[in-house]
Amino acid sequence: MMIKKILVPLDGDDLNRAVLETALAGARRFQAHMEVLYVRPNPREMLPYATLGMSASMKRSVIEAAERSSTENAQQVRAAFEQFCRDHDVAILDKPPAPDTVTAAWREESGHAGEALLRHGRLSDLIFVPRPAPGAARAETLETALLETGQALVIVPPKAHTCVASRITIGWNSSAEAARAVAEAMACLTAADAVAVLAARKRAASAGELLDYLGWHGVKAELKIFEVGSRSVGEVLLKESHALGADLLVIGGYTHARARQLLFGGVTSHVLKHADIPVLMAH
């Protein structure tokens, strides 16, 4: 699979420059199109309970004021997006351009952010999202993108990365989710300068088979077997990735039915909390 369309969903009135700059680094590496999705909340859906007991005219005034504020926020974020594109010399285009051109587009909708993310995410090659904090609304964005779009996502740390997928590590545990992540990352792996498979000692045989599989795709990877000991697997994966100078870690998503219940538990937990390099996940 070629990577030609990258989705960057924004939340609220925030223009997350770290995510945009990292997504742009990915777009430049693959000569891809970057689509920024901004969903304005609909005050008419959000305010009914807040306006209980008000007169009809008061309700109308509150809703109209909320709509003006929503419109102004959207205009400010769009202006910031357009300035970002000018600063980085990225053409803004709505239709598919000539091949091998880095472009960007603004997509603005009103309504439920999750529904818009599903519709646009399912027709994207990669989805770049910010690293969530426990209990934050962004955790729901990550869950929706991971479990329901059917696409891989790249979780971006707070600090922007100007180089993505040149040196890649794979956290391998032989699960179906890890295999799916490798398959979804194949376009990145085949274009990488260096690839390393990281596996615990008990997964050594399966990791060797993964190396053979990657070899059939023209990916020459090295194998790094580690002992877990008193450390968590997530801690080891990040430490080894740092030692290898990786700018992308590929891991499988949650093996349980609902990510939100385990969003900060297990291996995925440590990686999401502490990774300071982009992490590609698939479920």
PDB file of C-alpha atoms in Angstrom:
ATOM      1  CA  MET A   1       0.000   0.000   0.000  1.00  0.00           C
ATOM      2  CA  MET A   2       1.243   3.468  -0.865  1.00  0.00           C
ATOM      3  CA  ILE A   3       0.774   6.329   1.570  1.00  0.00           C
ATOM      4  CA  LYS A   4      -0.844   9.152  -0.357  1.00  0.00           C
ATOM      5  CA  LYS A   5      -3.450  10.607   1.999  1.00  0.00           C
ATOM      6  CA  ILE A   6      -2.825  11.562   5.634  1.00  0.00           C
ATOM      7  CA  LEU A   7      -5.633  12.713   7.925  1.00  0.00           C
ATOM      8  CA  VAL A   8      -5.074  15.125  10.814  1.00  0.00           C
ATOM      9  CA  PRO A   9      -8.226  15.591  12.931  1.00  0.00           C
ATOM     10  CA  LEU A  10      -8.281  18.705  15.105  1.00  0.00           C
ATOM     11  CA  ASP A  11     -10.307  18.976  18.290  1.00  0.00           C
ATOM     12  CA  GLY A  12     -12.092  22.039  19.585  1.00  0.00           C
ATOM     13  CA  ASP A  13     -10.434  25.328  18.689  1.00  0.00           C
ATOM     14  CA  ASP A  14      -6.908  23.890  18.907  1.00  0.00           C
ATOM     15  CA  LEU A  15      -4.391  23.953  16.078  1.00  0.00           C
ATOM     16  CA  ASN A  16      -1.920  21.357  17.318  1.00  0.00           C
ATOM     17  CA  ARG A  17       1.263  22.442  15.576  1.00  0.00           C
ATOM     18  CA  ALA A  18       3.283  19.469  16.854  1.00  0.00           C
ATOM     19  CA  VAL A  19       0.872  17.073  15.172  1.00  0.00           C
ATOM     20  CA  LEU A  20       0.703  19.188  12.006  1.00  0.00           C
ATOM     21  CA  GLU A  21       4.479  19.472  11.714  1.00  0.00           C
ATOM     22  CA  THR A  22       4.973  15.754  12.330  1.00  0.00           C
ATOM     23  CA  ALA A  23       2.234  14.852   9.845  1.00  0.00           C
ATOM     24  CA  LEU A  24       3.855  17.188   7.338  1.00  0.00           C
ATOM     25  CA  ALA A  25       7.165  15.373   7.852  1.00  0.00           C
ATOM     26  CA  GLY A  26       5.339  12.156   6.998  1.00  0.00           C
ATOM     27  CA  ALA A  27       3.682  13.740   3.975  1.00  0.00           C
ATOM     28  CA  ARG A  28       7.029  14.954   2.693  1.00  0.00           C
ATOM     29  CA  ARG A  29       8.614  11.549   3.152  1.00  0.00           C
ATOM     30  CA  PHE A  30       5.914   9.870   1.077  1.00  0.00           C
ATOM     31  CA  GLN A  31       5.012  12.809  -1.179  1.00  0.00           C
ATOM     32  CA  ALA A  32       1.483  12.614   0.190  1.00  0.00           C
ATOM     33  CA  HIS A  33      -1.564  14.823   0.660  1.00  0.00           C
ATOM     34  CA  MET A  34      -2.429  16.036   4.181  1.00  0.00           C
ATOM     35  CA  GLU A  35      -6.090  16.607   5.000  1.00  0.00           C
ATOM     36  CA  VAL A  36      -6.851  18.618   8.135  1.00  0.00           C
ATOM     37  CA  LEU A  37     -10.294  17.891   9.589  1.00  0.00           C
ATOM     38  CA  TYR A  38     -11.917  20.471  11.839  1.00  0.00           C
ATOM     39  CA  VAL A  39     -15.340  19.741  13.329  1.00  0.00           C
ATOM     40  CA  ARG A  40     -17.269  22.597  14.858  1.00  0.00           C
ATOM     41  CA  PRO A  41     -19.610  21.634  17.707  1.00  0.00           C
ATOM     42  CA  ASN A  42     -23.258  22.354  16.935  1.00  0.00           C
ATOM     43  CA  PRO A  43     -24.612  24.640  19.683  1.00  0.00           C
ATOM     44  CA  ARG A  44     -28.179  23.615  18.872  1.00  0.00           C
ATOM     45  CA  GLU A  45     -27.279  20.062  19.883  1.00  0.00           C
ATOM     46  CA  MET A  46     -25.128  20.987  22.886  1.00  0.00           C
ATOM     47  CA  LEU A  47     -27.164  23.719  24.611  1.00  0.00           C
ATOM     48  CA  PRO A  48     -30.719  22.389  25.111  1.00  0.00           C
ATOM     49  CA  TYR A  49     -30.043  21.278  28.692  1.00  0.00           C
ATOM     50  CA  ALA A  50     -28.059  24.413  29.503  1.00  0.00           C
ATOM     51  CA  THR A  51     -30.988  26.602  28.468  1.00  0.00           C
ATOM     52  CA  LEU A  52     -33.723  24.811  30.429  1.00  0.00           C
ATOM     53  CA  GLY A  53     -36.063  27.299  32.050  1.00  0.00           C
ATOM     54  CA  MET A  54     -35.139  30.141  29.715  1.00  0.00           C
ATOM     55  CA  SER A  55     -37.628  31.954  27.576  1.00  0.00           C
ATOM     56  CA  ALA A  56     -37.656  31.288  23.840  1.00  0.00           C
ATOM     57  CA  SER A  57     -35.981  34.625  23.116  1.00  0.00           C
ATOM     58  CA  MET A  58     -33.256  34.007  25.699  1.00  0.00           C
ATOM     59  CA  LYS A  59     -32.588  30.529  24.305  1.00  0.00           C
ATOM     60  CA  ARG A  60     -32.328  32.006  20.812  1.00  0.00           C
ATOM     61  CA  SER A  61     -29.866  34.646  22.017  1.00  0.00           C
ATOM     62  CA  VAL A  62     -27.693  32.068  23.790  1.00  0.00           C
ATOM     63  CA  ILE A  63     -27.617  29.765  20.766  1.00  0.00           C
ATOM     64  CA  GLU A  64     -26.872  32.620  18.361  1.00  0.00           C
ATOM     65  CA  ALA A  65     -23.998  33.804  20.579  1.00  0.00           C
ATOM     66  CA  ALA A  66     -22.623  30.245  20.757  1.00  0.00           C
ATOM     67  CA  GLU A  67     -22.858  29.906  16.982  1.00  0.00           C
ATOM     68  CA  ARG A  68     -20.982  33.175  16.481  1.00  0.00           C
ATOM     69  CA  SER A  69     -18.266  32.023  18.868  1.00  0.00           C
ATOM     70  CA  SER A  70     -18.006  28.661  17.107  1.00  0.00           C
ATOM     71  CA  THR A  71     -17.724  30.378  13.731  1.00  0.00           C
ATOM     72  CA  GLU A  72     -15.061  32.791  15.000  1.00  0.00           C
ATOM     73  CA  ASN A  73     -13.028  29.924  16.493  1.00  0.00           C
ATOM     74  CA  ALA A  74     -13.224  28.011  13.232  1.00  0.00           C
ATOM     75  CA  GLN A  75     -12.093  31.072  11.275  1.00  0.00           C
ATOM     76  CA  GLN A  76      -9.139  31.579  13.614  1.00  0.00           C
ATOM     77  CA  VAL A  77      -8.045  27.939  13.363  1.00  0.00           C
ATOM     78  CA  ARG A  78      -8.402  27.957   9.590  1.00  0.00           C
ATOM     79  CA  ALA A  79      -6.363  31.158   9.349  1.00  0.00           C
ATOM     80  CA  ALA A  80      -3.665  29.515  11.488  1.00  0.00           C
ATOM     81  CA  PHE A  81      -3.734  26.447   9.215  1.00  0.00           C
ATOM     82  CA  GLU A  82      -3.360  28.582   6.100  1.00  0.00           C
ATOM     83  CA  GLN A  83      -0.470  30.477   7.696  1.00  0.00           C
ATOM     84  CA  PHE A  84       1.131  27.138   8.596  1.00  0.00           C
ATOM     85  CA  CYS A  85       0.926  26.088   4.953  1.00  0.00           C
ATOM     86  CA  ARG A  86       2.455  29.376   3.796  1.00  0.00           C
ATOM     87  CA  ASP A  87       5.255  29.098   6.347  1.00  0.00           C
ATOM     88  CA  HIS A  88       6.084  25.572   5.147  1.00  0.00           C
ATOM     89  CA  ASP A  89       5.532  26.218   1.436  1.00  0.00           C
ATOM     90  CA  VAL A  90       2.694  23.702   1.143  1.00  0.00           C
ATOM     91  CA  ALA A  91       0.081  24.195  -1.571  1.00  0.00           C
ATOM     92  CA  ILE A  92      -3.558  24.043  -0.470  1.00  0.00           C
ATOM     93  CA  LEU A  93      -5.539  21.911  -2.922  1.00  0.00           C
ATOM     94  CA  ASP A  94      -8.949  20.227  -2.658  1.00  0.00           C
ATOM     95  CA  LYS A  95      -8.636  17.811  -5.572  1.00  0.00           C
ATOM     96  CA  PRO A  96      -6.021  15.128  -6.244  1.00  0.00           C
ATOM     97  CA  PRO A  97      -2.903  16.894  -7.648  1.00  0.00           C
ATOM     98  CA  ALA A  98      -0.135  15.604  -9.869  1.00  0.00           C
ATOM     99  CA  PRO A  99       1.817  12.654  -8.410  1.00  0.00           C
ATOM    100  CA  ASP A 100       4.716  13.199  -6.030  1.00  0.00           C
ATOM    101  CA  THR A 101       3.457  16.521  -4.691  1.00  0.00           C
ATOM    102  CA  VAL A 102       3.016  17.481  -1.044  1.00  0.00           C
ATOM    103  CA  THR A 103      -0.276  19.307  -0.594  1.00  0.00           C
ATOM    104  CA  ALA A 104      -2.815  20.054   2.127  1.00  0.00           C
ATOM    105  CA  ALA A 105      -6.554  20.659   2.389  1.00  0.00           C
ATOM    106  CA  TRP A 106      -8.921  22.059   4.989  1.00  0.00           C
ATOM    107  CA  ARG A 107     -12.091  20.094   5.753  1.00  0.00           C
ATOM    108  CA  GLU A 108     -14.586  21.808   8.031  1.00  0.00           C
ATOM    109  CA  GLU A 109     -17.807  20.264   9.304  1.00  0.00           C
ATOM    110  CA  SER A 110     -20.350  20.913  12.023  1.00  0.00           C
ATOM    111  CA  GLY A 111     -21.689  18.187  14.287  1.00  0.00           C
ATOM    112  CA  HIS A 112     -20.290  15.129  16.002  1.00  0.00           C
ATOM    113  CA  ALA A 113     -16.501  14.837  15.757  1.00  0.00           C
ATOM    114  CA  GLY A 114     -16.499  11.033  16.027  1.00  0.00           C
ATOM    115  CA  GLU A 115     -18.812  10.566  13.054  1.00  0.00           C
ATOM    116  CA  ALA A 116     -16.721  12.889  10.877  1.00  0.00           C
ATOM    117  CA  LEU A 117     -13.522  11.120  11.943  1.00  0.00           C
ATOM    118  CA  LEU A 118     -14.959   7.748  10.946  1.00  0.00           C
ATOM    119  CA  ARG A 119     -16.073   8.955   7.529  1.00  0.00           C
ATOM    120  CA  HIS A 120     -12.815  10.674   6.643  1.00  0.00           C
ATOM    121  CA  GLY A 121     -10.534   8.265   8.494  1.00  0.00           C
ATOM    122  CA  ARG A 122     -11.768   5.205   6.637  1.00  0.00           C
ATOM    123  CA  LEU A 123     -10.650   6.824   3.387  1.00  0.00           C
ATOM    124  CA  SER A 124      -7.168   7.805   4.577  1.00  0.00           C
ATOM    125  CA  ASP A 125      -3.891   5.886   4.606  1.00  0.00           C
ATOM    126  CA  LEU A 126      -2.647   7.161   7.971  1.00  0.00           C
ATOM    127  CA  ILE A 127      -4.243   9.178  10.755  1.00  0.00           C
ATOM    128  CA  PHE A 128      -2.029  11.431  12.879  1.00  0.00           C
ATOM    129  CA  VAL A 129      -3.381  12.156  16.376  1.00  0.00           C
ATOM    130  CA  PRO A 130      -1.870  13.800  19.472  1.00  0.00           C
ATOM    131  CA  ARG A 131      -0.861  11.709  22.445  1.00  0.00           C
ATOM    132  CA  PRO A 132      -3.807  11.774  24.863  1.00  0.00           C
ATOM    133  CA  ALA A 133      -3.743  12.411  28.574  1.00  0.00           C
ATOM    134  CA  PRO A 134      -5.735  10.189  30.957  1.00  0.00           C
ATOM    135  CA  GLY A 135      -9.386  11.170  30.954  1.00  0.00           C
ATOM    136  CA  ALA A 136      -8.951  13.696  28.142  1.00  0.00           C
ATOM    137  CA  ALA A 137     -11.296  14.039  25.188  1.00  0.00           C
ATOM    138  CA  ARG A 138      -8.392  13.100  22.932  1.00  0.00           C
ATOM    139  CA  ALA A 139      -8.485   9.588  24.403  1.00  0.00           C
ATOM    140  CA  GLU A 140     -11.878   9.141  22.757  1.00  0.00           C
ATOM    141  CA  THR A 141     -10.448  10.398  19.461  1.00  0.00           C
ATOM    142  CA  LEU A 142      -7.659   7.844  19.694  1.00  0.00           C
ATOM    143  CA  GLU A 143     -10.092   5.040  20.515  1.00  0.00           C
ATOM    144  CA  THR A 144     -12.381   5.899  17.616  1.00  0.00           C
ATOM    145  CA  ALA A 145      -9.494   6.155  15.172  1.00  0.00           C
ATOM    146  CA  LEU A 146      -7.894   2.925  16.361  1.00  0.00           C
ATOM    147  CA  LEU A 147     -10.906   0.664  16.683  1.00  0.00           C
ATOM    148  CA  GLU A 148     -13.421   1.913  14.158  1.00  0.00           C
ATOM    149  CA  THR A 149     -11.734   3.439  11.104  1.00  0.00           C
ATOM    150  CA  GLY A 150      -9.885   0.284  10.065  1.00  0.00           C
ATOM    151  CA  GLN A 151      -6.756   2.370   9.454  1.00  0.00           C
ATOM    152  CA  ALA A 152      -3.430   2.737  11.212  1.00  0.00           C
ATOM    153  CA  LEU A 153      -2.771   5.813  13.278  1.00  0.00           C
ATOM    154  CA  VAL A 154       0.378   7.620  14.283  1.00  0.00           C
ATOM    155  CA  ILE A 155       0.359   8.943  17.840  1.00  0.00           C
ATOM    156  CA  VAL A 156       2.421  12.111  18.070  1.00  0.00           C
ATOM    157  CA  PRO A 157       4.214  13.246  21.253  1.00  0.00           C
ATOM    158  CA  PRO A 158       3.997  16.881  22.416  1.00  0.00           C
ATOM    159  CA  LYS A 159       7.242  17.780  20.643  1.00  0.00           C
ATOM    160  CA  ALA A 160       7.141  17.945  16.842  1.00  0.00           C
ATOM    161  CA  HIS A 161       9.315  15.630  14.752  1.00  0.00           C
ATOM    162  CA  THR A 162      10.743  16.820  11.459  1.00  0.00           C
ATOM    163  CA  CYS A 163      11.775  13.323  10.397  1.00  0.00           C
ATOM    164  CA  VAL A 164       9.439  10.336  10.509  1.00  0.00           C
ATOM    165  CA  ALA A 165       9.893   6.699   9.456  1.00  0.00           C
ATOM    166  CA  SER A 166      13.542   6.855   8.443  1.00  0.00           C
ATOM    167  CA  ARG A 167      14.614   4.544  11.289  1.00  0.00           C
ATOM    168  CA  ILE A 168      11.870   2.221  12.500  1.00  0.00           C
ATOM    169  CA  THR A 169      11.568  -0.220  15.384  1.00  0.00           C
ATOM    170  CA  ILE A 170       8.863  -2.887  15.622  1.00  0.00           C
ATOM    171  CA  GLY A 171       7.613  -4.079  19.008  1.00  0.00           C
ATOM    172  CA  TRP A 172       6.794  -7.715  18.248  1.00  0.00           C
ATOM    173  CA  ASN A 173       4.734 -10.054  20.442  1.00  0.00           C
ATOM    174  CA  SER A 174       3.344 -12.331  17.673  1.00  0.00           C
ATOM    175  CA  SER A 175      -0.242 -11.157  18.253  1.00  0.00           C
ATOM    176  CA  ALA A 176      -2.751 -10.542  15.473  1.00  0.00           C
ATOM    177  CA  GLU A 177      -2.644  -6.840  16.317  1.00  0.00           C
ATOM    178  CA  ALA A 178       1.146  -6.717  15.975  1.00  0.00           C
ATOM    179  CA  ALA A 179       0.914  -8.494  12.619  1.00  0.00           C
ATOM    180  CA  ARG A 180      -1.724  -6.007  11.477  1.00  0.00           C
ATOM    181  CA  ALA A 181       0.479  -3.096  12.549  1.00  0.00           C
ATOM    182  CA  VAL A 182       3.406  -4.497  10.532  1.00  0.00           C
ATOM    183  CA  ALA A 183       1.170  -4.908   7.484  1.00  0.00           C
ATOM    184  CA  GLU A 184      -0.201  -1.369   7.827  1.00  0.00           C
ATOM    185  CA  ALA A 185       3.328   0.000   8.254  1.00  0.00           C
ATOM    186  CA  MET A 186       4.763  -1.833   5.241  1.00  0.00           C
ATOM    187  CA  ALA A 187       4.930   1.296   3.085  1.00  0.00           C
ATOM    188  CA  CYS A 188       6.964   2.936   5.860  1.00  0.00           C
ATOM    189  CA  LEU A 189       9.130  -0.146   6.387  1.00  0.00           C
ATOM    190  CA  THR A 190      10.036  -0.579   2.716  1.00  0.00           C
ATOM    191  CA  ALA A 191      11.118   3.074   2.501  1.00  0.00           C
ATOM    192  CA  ALA A 192      13.035   3.159   5.807  1.00  0.00           C
ATOM    193  CA  ASP A 193      16.787   3.517   6.077  1.00  0.00           C
ATOM    194  CA  ALA A 194      16.925   1.048   8.981  1.00  0.00           C
ATOM    195  CA  VAL A 195      14.477  -1.374  10.607  1.00  0.00           C
ATOM    196  CA  ALA A 196      14.860  -3.338  13.846  1.00  0.00           C
ATOM    197  CA  VAL A 197      12.537  -5.939  15.352  1.00  0.00           C
ATOM    198  CA  LEU A 198      12.377  -5.820  19.163  1.00  0.00           C
ATOM    199  CA  ALA A 199      11.134  -8.966  20.899  1.00  0.00           C
ATOM    200  CA  ALA A 200      11.275 -10.567  24.327  1.00  0.00           C
ATOM    201  CA  ARG A 201      13.275 -13.780  24.630  1.00  0.00           C
ATOM    202  CA  LYS A 202      10.154 -15.968  24.604  1.00  0.00           C
ATOM    203  CA  ARG A 203       9.167 -14.483  21.214  1.00  0.00           C
ATOM    204  CA  ALA A 204      12.565 -15.045  19.584  1.00  0.00           C
ATOM    205  CA  ALA A 205      11.412 -17.817  17.216  1.00  0.00           C
ATOM    206  CA  SER A 206       8.381 -15.855  16.029  1.00  0.00           C
ATOM    207  CA  ALA A 207      10.522 -12.705  15.637  1.00  0.00           C
ATOM    208  CA  GLY A 208      12.891 -14.660  13.399  1.00  0.00           C
ATOM    209  CA  GLU A 209       9.930 -15.625  11.227  1.00  0.00           C
ATOM    210  CA  LEU A 210       8.951 -11.954  11.051  1.00  0.00           C
ATOM    211  CA  LEU A 211      12.419 -11.139   9.707  1.00  0.00           C
ATOM    212  CA  ASP A 212      11.895 -13.693   6.941  1.00  0.00           C
ATOM    213  CA  TYR A 213       8.486 -12.182   6.142  1.00  0.00           C
ATOM    214  CA  LEU A 214       9.949  -8.690   5.953  1.00  0.00           C
ATOM    215  CA  GLY A 215      12.693 -10.019   3.707  1.00  0.00           C
ATOM    216  CA  TRP A 216      10.108 -11.065   1.125  1.00  0.00           C
ATOM    217  CA  HIS A 217       9.087  -7.410   0.992  1.00  0.00           C
ATOM    218  CA  GLY A 218      12.658  -6.274   0.489  1.00  0.00           C
ATOM    219  CA  VAL A 219      13.036  -5.058   4.079  1.00  0.00           C
ATOM    220  CA  LYS A 220      16.367  -5.968   5.644  1.00  0.00           C
ATOM    221  CA  ALA A 221      15.794  -5.811   9.387  1.00  0.00           C
ATOM    222  CA  GLU A 222      17.955  -6.605  12.384  1.00  0.00           C
ATOM    223  CA  LEU A 223      16.678  -8.580  15.375  1.00  0.00           C
ATOM    224  CA  LYS A 224      17.099  -7.331  18.935  1.00  0.00           C
ATOM    225  CA  ILE A 225      16.134  -9.837  21.618  1.00  0.00           C
ATOM    226  CA  PHE A 226      15.710  -8.430  25.105  1.00  0.00           C
ATOM    227  CA  GLU A 227      15.205  -9.717  28.623  1.00  0.00           C
ATOM    228  CA  VAL A 228      12.350  -8.047  30.435  1.00  0.00           C
ATOM    229  CA  GLY A 229      13.498  -8.605  34.019  1.00  0.00           C
ATOM    230  CA  SER A 230      12.127  -6.022  36.419  1.00  0.00           C
ATOM    231  CA  ARG A 231      11.329  -3.562  33.639  1.00  0.00           C
ATOM    232  CA  SER A 232       8.036  -3.327  31.781  1.00  0.00           C
ATOM    233  CA  VAL A 233       7.956  -4.329  28.112  1.00  0.00           C
ATOM    234  CA  GLY A 234       6.873  -0.809  27.208  1.00  0.00           C
ATOM    235  CA  GLU A 235       9.882   0.651  28.995  1.00  0.00           C
ATOM    236  CA  VAL A 236      12.221  -1.712  27.158  1.00  0.00           C
ATOM    237  CA  LEU A 237      10.685  -0.933  23.779  1.00  0.00           C
ATOM    238  CA  LEU A 238      11.205   2.798  24.252  1.00  0.00           C
ATOM    239  CA  LYS A 239      14.727   2.417  25.619  1.00  0.00           C
ATOM    240  CA  GLU A 240      15.787   0.176  22.732  1.00  0.00           C
ATOM    241  CA  SER A 241      14.141   2.497  20.218  1.00  0.00           C
ATOM    242  CA  HIS A 242      16.117   5.407  21.623  1.00  0.00           C
ATOM    243  CA  ALA A 243      19.359   3.428  21.509  1.00  0.00           C
ATOM    244  CA  LEU A 244      18.749   2.707  17.829  1.00  0.00           C
ATOM    245  CA  GLY A 245      17.849   6.324  17.008  1.00  0.00           C
ATOM    246  CA  ALA A 246      14.351   5.364  15.867  1.00  0.00           C
ATOM    247  CA  ASP A 247      11.905   8.028  14.729  1.00  0.00           C
ATOM    248  CA  LEU A 248       8.926   5.643  14.563  1.00  0.00           C
ATOM    249  CA  LEU A 249       7.883   2.713  16.770  1.00  0.00           C
ATOM    250  CA  VAL A 250       5.400   0.216  15.315  1.00  0.00           C
ATOM    251  CA  ILE A 251       3.254  -1.746  17.776  1.00  0.00           C
ATOM    252  CA  GLY A 252      -0.061  -3.557  17.756  1.00  0.00           C
ATOM    253  CA  GLY A 253      -3.116  -1.935  19.282  1.00  0.00           C
ATOM    254  CA  TYR A 254      -5.103  -3.247  22.176  1.00  0.00           C
ATOM    255  CA  THR A 255      -5.928  -6.934  22.190  1.00  0.00           C
ATOM    256  CA  HIS A 256      -9.104  -6.322  24.179  1.00  0.00           C
ATOM    257  CA  ALA A 257     -12.493  -5.341  22.807  1.00  0.00           C
ATOM    258  CA  ARG A 258     -12.609  -1.823  24.199  1.00  0.00           C
ATOM    259  CA  ALA A 259      -9.524   0.357  24.211  1.00  0.00           C
ATOM    260  CA  ARG A 260     -10.944   2.952  26.580  1.00  0.00           C
ATOM    261  CA  GLN A 261     -11.131   0.455  29.430  1.00  0.00           C
ATOM    262  CA  LEU A 262      -7.395  -0.228  29.088  1.00  0.00           C
ATOM    263  CA  LEU A 263      -6.232   3.037  27.599  1.00  0.00           C
ATOM    264  CA  PHE A 264      -3.619   3.389  30.282  1.00  0.00           C
ATOM    265  CA  GLY A 265      -2.913  -0.200  31.235  1.00  0.00           C
ATOM    266  CA  GLY A 266      -0.259  -2.647  30.050  1.00  0.00           C
ATOM    267  CA  VAL A 267       2.385  -2.222  27.364  1.00  0.00           C
ATOM    268  CA  THR A 268       0.285   0.220  25.369  1.00  0.00           C
ATOM    269  CA  SER A 269      -0.134   2.276  28.520  1.00  0.00           C
ATOM    270  CA  HIS A 270       3.581   2.865  29.060  1.00  0.00           C
ATOM    271  CA  VAL A 271       4.201   3.629  25.409  1.00  0.00           C
ATOM    272  CA  LEU A 272       1.331   6.114  25.199  1.00  0.00           C
ATOM    273  CA  LYS A 273       2.337   7.843  28.414  1.00  0.00           C
ATOM    274  CA  HIS A 274       6.072   8.072  27.836  1.00  0.00           C
ATOM    275  CA  ALA A 275       6.906   7.832  24.133  1.00  0.00           C
ATOM    276  CA  ASP A 276       8.688  10.911  22.819  1.00  0.00           C
ATOM    277  CA  ILE A 277       8.828   9.523  19.274  1.00  0.00           C
ATOM    278  CA  PRO A 278       5.834   8.918  16.988  1.00  0.00           C
ATOM    279  CA  VAL A 279       4.142   5.540  17.487  1.00  0.00           C
ATOM    280  CA  LEU A 280       2.280   3.733  14.705  1.00  0.00           C
ATOM    281  CA  MET A 281      -0.530   1.528  15.965  1.00  0.00           C
ATOM    282  CA  ALA A 282      -3.130  -0.665  14.279  1.00  0.00           C
ATOM    283  CA  HIS A 283      -5.868  -2.896  15.628  1.00  0.00           C
TER     284      HIS A 283
END
